[in-house]
Amino acid sequence: MKQQLQQRLQELKAEYEAGKKVAAELEAKQANVRDTLLRIAGAIQVLEEELAKAENTYPLYSQTPAIEISPQEIEN
């Protein structure tokens, strides 16, 4: 009986250590994913800001409203 308990104890300790190792690996992966998401979010923000600047600074002709001028306005 004592031998069986000792064997089970060793098995549980091994499982516990293996579980700790897996948990540490998952935490490292989670930190890497979090860092990657932060970098991507930053890049998205920069691109959105640059696009907004480009739209305000350099309007496309298709976005520029047409202005009609009558001949009388040209003479005045």
CSV table of N, CA and C in Angstrom, one decimal:
chain,number,residue,atom,x,y,z
A,1,MET,N,0.8,-1.2,0.0
A,1,MET,CA,0.0,0.0,0.0
A,1,MET,C,0.9,1.3,0.0
A,2,LYS,N,1.9,1.3,0.8
A,2,LYS,CA,2.8,2.5,0.9
A,2,LYS,C,3.5,2.7,-0.4
A,3,GLN,N,3.9,1.6,-1.0
A,3,GLN,CA,4.6,1.7,-2.3
A,3,GLN,C,3.7,2.3,-3.4
A,4,GLN,N,2.4,1.9,-3.4
A,4,GLN,CA,1.4,2.5,-4.3
A,4,GLN,C,1.2,4.0,-4.1
A,5,LEU,N,1.1,4.4,-2.8
A,5,LEU,CA,0.9,5.8,-2.5
A,5,LEU,C,2.1,6.6,-3.0
A,6,GLN,N,3.3,6.1,-2.8
A,6,GLN,CA,4.5,6.8,-3.2
A,6,GLN,C,4.6,6.9,-4.7
A,7,GLN,N,4.2,5.8,-5.4
A,7,GLN,CA,4.2,5.8,-6.8
A,7,GLN,C,3.2,6.9,-7.4
A,8,ARG,N,2.0,6.9,-6.8
A,8,ARG,CA,1.0,7.9,-7.2
A,8,ARG,C,1.5,9.3,-6.9
A,9,LEU,N,2.1,9.5,-5.8
A,9,LEU,CA,2.7,10.8,-5.4
A,9,LEU,C,3.7,11.3,-6.5
A,10,GLN,N,4.6,10.4,-6.9
A,10,GLN,CA,5.6,10.7,-7.9
A,10,GLN,C,4.9,11.0,-9.2
A,11,GLU,N,3.9,10.3,-9.6
A,11,GLU,CA,3.1,10.6,-10.8
A,11,GLU,C,2.5,11.9,-10.8
A,12,LEU,N,1.8,12.3,-9.7
A,12,LEU,CA,1.2,13.6,-9.5
A,12,LEU,C,2.2,14.7,-9.5
A,13,LYS,N,3.3,14.5,-8.9
A,13,LYS,CA,4.4,15.5,-8.9
A,13,LYS,C,4.9,15.8,-10.4
A,14,ALA,N,5.0,14.7,-11.1
A,14,ALA,CA,5.5,14.8,-12.5
A,14,ALA,C,4.4,15.5,-13.3
A,15,GLU,N,3.2,15.2,-13.1
A,15,GLU,CA,2.1,15.9,-13.9
A,15,GLU,C,2.0,17.4,-13.5
A,16,TYR,N,2.2,17.6,-12.2
A,16,TYR,CA,2.2,19.0,-11.7
A,16,TYR,C,3.3,19.8,-12.4
A,17,GLU,N,4.5,19.3,-12.5
A,17,GLU,CA,5.6,20.0,-13.1
A,17,GLU,C,5.4,20.2,-14.6
A,18,ALA,N,4.8,19.1,-15.2
A,18,ALA,CA,4.5,19.3,-16.7
A,18,ALA,C,3.5,20.3,-16.9
A,19,GLY,N,2.5,20.4,-16.0
A,19,GLY,CA,1.5,21.4,-16.1
A,19,GLY,C,2.0,22.8,-15.9
A,20,LYS,N,3.0,23.0,-14.9
A,20,LYS,CA,3.6,24.3,-14.7
A,20,LYS,C,4.4,24.7,-16.0
A,21,LYS,N,5.0,23.8,-16.6
A,21,LYS,CA,5.8,24.1,-17.8
A,21,LYS,C,4.9,24.5,-19.0
A,22,VAL,N,3.7,23.8,-19.1
A,22,VAL,CA,2.8,24.2,-20.2
A,22,VAL,C,2.2,25.6,-19.9
A,23,ALA,N,1.9,25.9,-18.6
A,23,ALA,CA,1.3,27.2,-18.2
A,23,ALA,C,2.3,28.3,-18.5
A,24,ALA,N,3.6,28.1,-18.2
A,24,ALA,CA,4.6,29.1,-18.5
A,24,ALA,C,4.7,29.3,-20.0
A,25,GLU,N,4.7,28.2,-20.8
A,25,GLU,CA,4.8,28.4,-22.3
A,25,GLU,C,3.6,29.2,-22.8
A,26,LEU,N,2.4,28.9,-22.3
A,26,LEU,CA,1.2,29.6,-22.7
A,26,LEU,C,1.2,31.1,-22.3
A,27,GLU,N,1.7,31.4,-21.1
A,27,GLU,CA,1.9,32.8,-20.7
A,27,GLU,C,2.8,33.5,-21.6
A,28,ALA,N,3.9,32.9,-22.0
A,28,ALA,CA,4.9,33.5,-22.9
A,28,ALA,C,4.2,33.8,-24.3
A,29,LYS,N,3.5,32.8,-24.8
A,29,LYS,CA,2.8,33.0,-26.0
A,29,LYS,C,1.7,34.1,-25.9
A,30,GLN,N,1.0,34.1,-24.8
A,30,GLN,CA,0.0,35.2,-24.6
A,30,GLN,C,0.7,36.6,-24.6
A,31,ALA,N,1.8,36.7,-24.0
A,31,ALA,CA,2.6,38.0,-24.0
A,31,ALA,C,3.0,38.3,-25.4
A,32,ASN,N,3.5,37.4,-26.1
A,32,ASN,CA,3.9,37.6,-27.5
A,32,ASN,C,2.7,38.1,-28.4
A,33,VAL,N,1.6,37.4,-28.2
A,33,VAL,CA,0.4,37.8,-29.0
A,33,VAL,C,0.0,39.2,-28.6
A,34,ARG,N,0.0,39.5,-27.3
A,34,ARG,CA,-0.4,40.8,-26.8
A,34,ARG,C,0.5,41.9,-27.5
A,35,ASP,N,1.8,41.7,-27.4
A,35,ASP,CA,2.7,42.6,-28.0
A,35,ASP,C,2.5,42.8,-29.5
A,36,THR,N,2.2,41.7,-30.2
A,36,THR,CA,2.0,41.8,-31.7
A,36,THR,C,0.7,42.6,-31.9
A,37,LEU,N,-0.3,42.3,-31.2
A,37,LEU,CA,-1.6,43.1,-31.3
A,37,LEU,C,-1.4,44.6,-31.1
A,38,LEU,N,-0.6,44.9,-30.1
A,38,LEU,CA,-0.3,46.3,-29.8
A,38,LEU,C,0.5,47.0,-31.0
A,39,ARG,N,1.4,46.2,-31.6
A,39,ARG,CA,2.1,46.8,-32.7
A,39,ARG,C,1.2,47.0,-33.9
A,40,ILE,N,0.3,46.0,-34.1
A,40,ILE,CA,-0.6,46.1,-35.3
A,40,ILE,C,-1.6,47.2,-35.0
A,41,ALA,N,-2.1,47.4,-33.8
A,41,ALA,CA,-3.0,48.5,-33.5
A,41,ALA,C,-2.3,49.8,-33.7
A,42,GLY,N,-1.0,49.9,-33.4
A,42,GLY,CA,-0.3,51.2,-33.6
A,42,GLY,C,-0.1,51.5,-35.1
A,43,ALA,N,0.2,50.4,-35.8
A,43,ALA,CA,0.4,50.6,-37.3
A,43,ALA,C,-1.0,51.0,-37.9
A,44,ILE,N,-2.1,50.4,-37.5
A,44,ILE,CA,-3.4,50.8,-38.0
A,44,ILE,C,-3.7,52.3,-37.7
A,45,GLN,N,-3.4,52.7,-36.5
A,45,GLN,CA,-3.6,54.1,-36.1
A,45,GLN,C,-2.8,55.0,-37.0
A,46,VAL,N,-1.5,54.7,-37.2
A,46,VAL,CA,-0.7,55.6,-38.0
A,46,VAL,C,-1.2,55.7,-39.5
A,47,LEU,N,-1.6,54.5,-40.0
A,47,LEU,CA,-2.1,54.5,-41.4
A,47,LEU,C,-3.4,55.3,-41.5
A,48,GLU,N,-4.3,55.1,-40.5
A,48,GLU,CA,-5.5,55.9,-40.6
A,48,GLU,C,-5.3,57.4,-40.5
A,49,GLU,N,-4.3,57.8,-39.6
A,49,GLU,CA,-4.0,59.2,-39.5
A,49,GLU,C,-3.4,59.7,-40.8
A,50,GLU,N,-2.5,58.9,-41.4
A,50,GLU,CA,-1.9,59.4,-42.7
A,50,GLU,C,-3.0,59.4,-43.8
A,51,LEU,N,-3.9,58.5,-43.9
A,51,LEU,CA,-5.0,58.6,-44.8
A,51,LEU,C,-5.9,59.8,-44.6
A,52,ALA,N,-6.1,60.1,-43.4
A,52,ALA,CA,-7.0,61.3,-43.1
A,52,ALA,C,-6.2,62.5,-43.5
A,53,LYS,N,-4.9,62.6,-43.3
A,53,LYS,CA,-4.1,63.8,-43.7
A,53,LYS,C,-4.2,63.9,-45.3
A,54,ALA,N,-4.0,62.7,-45.9
A,54,ALA,CA,-3.9,62.7,-47.4
A,54,ALA,C,-5.3,63.1,-48.0
A,55,GLU,N,-6.4,62.7,-47.4
A,55,GLU,CA,-7.7,63.1,-47.8
A,55,GLU,C,-7.9,64.6,-47.6
A,56,ASN,N,-7.4,65.2,-46.6
A,56,ASN,CA,-7.7,66.6,-46.3
A,56,ASN,C,-6.7,67.5,-47.1
A,57,THR,N,-5.5,67.0,-47.4
A,57,THR,CA,-4.5,67.8,-48.1
A,57,THR,C,-4.6,67.7,-49.6
A,58,TYR,N,-4.8,66.5,-50.1
A,58,TYR,CA,-4.8,66.3,-51.5
A,58,TYR,C,-6.2,65.6,-51.9
A,59,PRO,N,-7.2,66.5,-52.1
A,59,PRO,CA,-8.5,65.9,-52.5
A,59,PRO,C,-8.4,65.3,-53.9
A,60,LEU,N,-9.1,64.2,-54.0
A,60,LEU,CA,-9.2,63.6,-55.4
A,60,LEU,C,-10.2,64.3,-56.2
A,61,TYR,N,-10.0,64.4,-57.5
A,61,TYR,CA,-10.9,65.1,-58.4
A,61,TYR,C,-12.3,64.6,-58.3
A,62,SER,N,-12.4,63.3,-58.1
A,62,SER,CA,-13.8,62.7,-58.0
A,62,SER,C,-14.5,63.2,-56.7
A,63,GLN,N,-13.7,63.6,-55.8
A,63,GLN,CA,-14.3,64.1,-54.5
A,63,GLN,C,-14.5,65.6,-54.5
A,64,THR,N,-14.0,66.3,-55.5
A,64,THR,CA,-14.1,67.8,-55.5
A,64,THR,C,-15.4,68.1,-56.2
A,65,PRO,N,-16.2,69.0,-55.6
A,65,PRO,CA,-17.5,69.3,-56.2
A,65,PRO,C,-17.3,70.2,-57.4
A,66,ALA,N,-18.1,70.0,-58.4
A,66,ALA,CA,-18.1,70.8,-59.6
A,66,ALA,C,-18.7,72.1,-59.4
A,67,ILE,N,-18.1,73.2,-59.9
A,67,ILE,CA,-18.6,74.5,-59.8
A,67,ILE,C,-19.0,75.0,-61.2
A,68,GLU,N,-20.2,75.4,-61.3
A,68,GLU,CA,-20.7,75.9,-62.6
A,68,GLU,C,-20.6,77.5,-62.5
A,69,ILE,N,-20.0,78.0,-63.6
A,69,ILE,CA,-19.9,79.5,-63.7
A,69,ILE,C,-20.6,79.9,-64.9
A,70,SER,N,-21.5,80.9,-64.8
A,70,SER,CA,-22.3,81.4,-65.9
A,70,SER,C,-21.4,82.4,-66.6
A,71,PRO,N,-21.6,82.7,-67.9
A,71,PRO,CA,-20.9,83.7,-68.7
A,71,PRO,C,-21.0,85.0,-68.0
A,72,GLN,N,-22.1,85.4,-67.4
A,72,GLN,CA,-22.2,86.7,-66.8
A,72,GLN,C,-21.3,86.8,-65.6
A,73,GLU,N,-21.0,85.8,-64.9
A,73,GLU,CA,-20.1,85.9,-63.7
A,73,GLU,C,-18.7,86.1,-64.2
A,74,ILE,N,-18.3,85.6,-65.4
A,74,ILE,CA,-17.0,85.7,-65.9
A,74,ILE,C,-16.8,87.2,-66.3
A,75,GLU,N,-17.8,87.8,-66.9
A,75,GLU,CA,-17.7,89.2,-67.3
A,75,GLU,C,-17.5,90.2,-66.1
A,76,ASN,N,-18.1,89.9,-65.0
A,76,ASN,CA,-18.1,90.8,-63.9
A,76,ASN,C,-16.9,90.6,-63.1
